[in-house]
Amino acid sequence: MPSQDNADRYISIARACLRAINDTATDSGSREEKIQAVYQAIDEAFQAEFAEQREAIAVMASVLERIATGDLDNQDAATLARITLDQHPNAANQGRIH
């Protein structure tokens, strides 16, 4: 079952795709230019929708690297992990996109 965040992302991306298709239907450009415009709109929609998630994953990777150094005791590592998960609950608990 998709989360509401993922459902919202999916709908936003789908709308961007449909908007791009509708916009290119009235353009006078070549078929290839129209296809490229739709691909560009899809890419921009994906980039926009997943930017926050990518940032959260980068933070989590940094925290994991710090924990992996072994410089922290078990309690400090657990505390750091919990703080990070609390700050990024959606990024840590993603289901299927659709």
PDB file of C-alpha atoms in Angstrom:
ATOM      1  CA  MET A   1       0.000   0.000   0.000  1.00  0.00           C
ATOM      2  CA  PRO A   2       1.549   3.357  -0.974  1.00  0.00           C
ATOM      3  CA  SER A   3       2.007   6.067   1.610  1.00  0.00           C
ATOM      4  CA  GLN A   4       0.083   9.308   1.145  1.00  0.00           C
ATOM      5  CA  ASP A   5       3.358  11.135   0.397  1.00  0.00           C
ATOM      6  CA  ASN A   6       4.139   8.685  -2.393  1.00  0.00           C
ATOM      7  CA  ALA A   7       0.607   8.884  -3.752  1.00  0.00           C
ATOM      8  CA  ASP A   8       0.865  12.688  -3.801  1.00  0.00           C
ATOM      9  CA  ARG A   9       4.233  12.474  -5.579  1.00  0.00           C
ATOM     10  CA  TYR A  10       2.831  10.054  -8.136  1.00  0.00           C
ATOM     11  CA  ILE A  11      -0.152  12.332  -8.832  1.00  0.00           C
ATOM     12  CA  SER A  12       2.075  15.399  -9.135  1.00  0.00           C
ATOM     13  CA  ILE A  13       4.380  13.648 -11.600  1.00  0.00           C
ATOM     14  CA  ALA A  14       1.423  12.296 -13.588  1.00  0.00           C
ATOM     15  CA  ARG A  15      -0.065  15.803 -13.815  1.00  0.00           C
ATOM     16  CA  ALA A  16       3.247  17.225 -15.009  1.00  0.00           C
ATOM     17  CA  CYS A  17       3.384  14.536 -17.705  1.00  0.00           C
ATOM     18  CA  LEU A  18      -0.157  15.228 -18.850  1.00  0.00           C
ATOM     19  CA  ARG A  19       0.484  18.977 -18.847  1.00  0.00           C
ATOM     20  CA  ALA A  20       3.584  18.469 -20.998  1.00  0.00           C
ATOM     21  CA  ILE A  21       1.703  16.223 -23.424  1.00  0.00           C
ATOM     22  CA  ASN A  22      -1.116  18.756 -23.714  1.00  0.00           C
ATOM     23  CA  ASP A  23       1.333  21.630 -24.157  1.00  0.00           C
ATOM     24  CA  THR A  24       3.229  19.874 -26.924  1.00  0.00           C
ATOM     25  CA  ALA A  25       0.046  18.847 -28.741  1.00  0.00           C
ATOM     26  CA  THR A  26      -0.457  22.449 -29.840  1.00  0.00           C
ATOM     27  CA  ASP A  27       3.226  23.228 -30.483  1.00  0.00           C
ATOM     28  CA  SER A  28       4.455  23.534 -34.037  1.00  0.00           C
ATOM     29  CA  GLY A  29       7.734  21.740 -33.303  1.00  0.00           C
ATOM     30  CA  SER A  30       8.828  18.432 -34.751  1.00  0.00           C
ATOM     31  CA  ARG A  31       7.699  15.127 -33.278  1.00  0.00           C
ATOM     32  CA  GLU A  32      11.187  14.638 -31.778  1.00  0.00           C
ATOM     33  CA  GLU A  33      11.078  18.087 -30.132  1.00  0.00           C
ATOM     34  CA  LYS A  34       7.675  17.293 -28.643  1.00  0.00           C
ATOM     35  CA  ILE A  35       8.909  13.971 -27.285  1.00  0.00           C
ATOM     36  CA  GLN A  36      11.973  15.675 -25.781  1.00  0.00           C
ATOM     37  CA  ALA A  37       9.738  18.316 -24.151  1.00  0.00           C
ATOM     38  CA  VAL A  38       7.642  15.588 -22.513  1.00  0.00           C
ATOM     39  CA  TYR A  39      10.762  13.731 -21.323  1.00  0.00           C
ATOM     40  CA  GLN A  40      12.139  16.993 -19.922  1.00  0.00           C
ATOM     41  CA  ALA A  41       8.891  17.673 -18.048  1.00  0.00           C
ATOM     42  CA  ILE A  42       8.926  14.155 -16.590  1.00  0.00           C
ATOM     43  CA  ASP A  43      12.548  14.552 -15.476  1.00  0.00           C
ATOM     44  CA  GLU A  44      11.878  17.945 -13.881  1.00  0.00           C
ATOM     45  CA  ALA A  45       8.831  16.588 -12.047  1.00  0.00           C
ATOM     46  CA  PHE A  46      10.812  13.631 -10.676  1.00  0.00           C
ATOM     47  CA  GLN A  47      13.696  15.888  -9.625  1.00  0.00           C
ATOM     48  CA  ALA A  48      11.336  18.258  -7.819  1.00  0.00           C
ATOM     49  CA  GLU A  49       9.348  15.537  -6.085  1.00  0.00           C
ATOM     50  CA  PHE A  50      12.337  13.588  -4.803  1.00  0.00           C
ATOM     51  CA  ALA A  51      14.767  16.406  -3.928  1.00  0.00           C
ATOM     52  CA  GLU A  52      13.831  16.369  -0.238  1.00  0.00           C
ATOM     53  CA  GLN A  53      14.131  12.597  -0.071  1.00  0.00           C
ATOM     54  CA  ARG A  54      17.582  12.661  -1.697  1.00  0.00           C
ATOM     55  CA  GLU A  55      18.728  15.242   0.865  1.00  0.00           C
ATOM     56  CA  ALA A  56      17.444  13.113   3.746  1.00  0.00           C
ATOM     57  CA  ILE A  57      19.209  10.045   2.371  1.00  0.00           C
ATOM     58  CA  ALA A  58      22.459  12.007   2.103  1.00  0.00           C
ATOM     59  CA  VAL A  59      22.163  13.031   5.765  1.00  0.00           C
ATOM     60  CA  MET A  60      21.460   9.427   6.768  1.00  0.00           C
ATOM     61  CA  ALA A  61      24.448   8.184   4.774  1.00  0.00           C
ATOM     62  CA  SER A  62      26.647  10.710   6.545  1.00  0.00           C
ATOM     63  CA  VAL A  63      25.376   9.537   9.930  1.00  0.00           C
ATOM     64  CA  LEU A  64      25.966   5.899   8.987  1.00  0.00           C
ATOM     65  CA  GLU A  65      29.522   6.746   7.933  1.00  0.00           C
ATOM     66  CA  ARG A  66      30.117   8.390  11.299  1.00  0.00           C
ATOM     67  CA  ILE A  67      28.722   5.364  13.137  1.00  0.00           C
ATOM     68  CA  ALA A  68      30.787   3.017  10.950  1.00  0.00           C
ATOM     69  CA  THR A  69      34.036   4.667  12.034  1.00  0.00           C
ATOM     70  CA  GLY A  70      33.626   2.927  15.378  1.00  0.00           C
ATOM     71  CA  ASP A  71      34.522   6.125  17.248  1.00  0.00           C
ATOM     72  CA  LEU A  72      31.140   6.212  19.001  1.00  0.00           C
ATOM     73  CA  ASP A  73      30.102   3.925  21.815  1.00  0.00           C
ATOM     74  CA  ASN A  74      26.906   1.926  21.372  1.00  0.00           C
ATOM     75  CA  GLN A  75      24.727   4.442  23.227  1.00  0.00           C
ATOM     76  CA  ASP A  76      26.047   7.429  21.249  1.00  0.00           C
ATOM     77  CA  ALA A  77      25.609   5.565  17.969  1.00  0.00           C
ATOM     78  CA  ALA A  78      22.047   4.594  18.887  1.00  0.00           C
ATOM     79  CA  THR A  79      21.245   8.153  19.964  1.00  0.00           C
ATOM     80  CA  LEU A  80      22.648   9.616  16.751  1.00  0.00           C
ATOM     81  CA  ALA A  81      20.678   7.093  14.687  1.00  0.00           C
ATOM     82  CA  ARG A  82      17.437   7.843  16.581  1.00  0.00           C
ATOM     83  CA  ILE A  83      17.842  11.621  16.189  1.00  0.00           C
ATOM     84  CA  THR A  84      18.429  11.212  12.465  1.00  0.00           C
ATOM     85  CA  LEU A  85      15.432   8.913  12.015  1.00  0.00           C
ATOM     86  CA  ASP A  86      13.239  11.305  13.987  1.00  0.00           C
ATOM     87  CA  GLN A  87      14.293  14.190  11.747  1.00  0.00           C
ATOM     88  CA  HIS A  88      13.581  12.222   8.548  1.00  0.00           C
ATOM     89  CA  PRO A  89      10.741   9.796   9.293  1.00  0.00           C
ATOM     90  CA  ASN A  90       9.344   9.652   5.743  1.00  0.00           C
ATOM     91  CA  ALA A  91      12.690   8.970   4.074  1.00  0.00           C
ATOM     92  CA  ALA A  92      13.349   6.080   6.435  1.00  0.00           C
ATOM     93  CA  ASN A  93       9.972   4.449   5.911  1.00  0.00           C
ATOM     94  CA  GLN A  94       9.234   4.446   2.186  1.00  0.00           C
ATOM     95  CA  GLY A  95       6.991   1.850   0.613  1.00  0.00           C
ATOM     96  CA  ARG A  96       6.235   1.304  -3.039  1.00  0.00           C
ATOM     97  CA  ILE A  97       5.891   4.411  -5.157  1.00  0.00           C
ATOM     98  CA  HIS A  98       2.618   3.251  -6.683  1.00  0.00           C
TER      99      HIS A  98
END
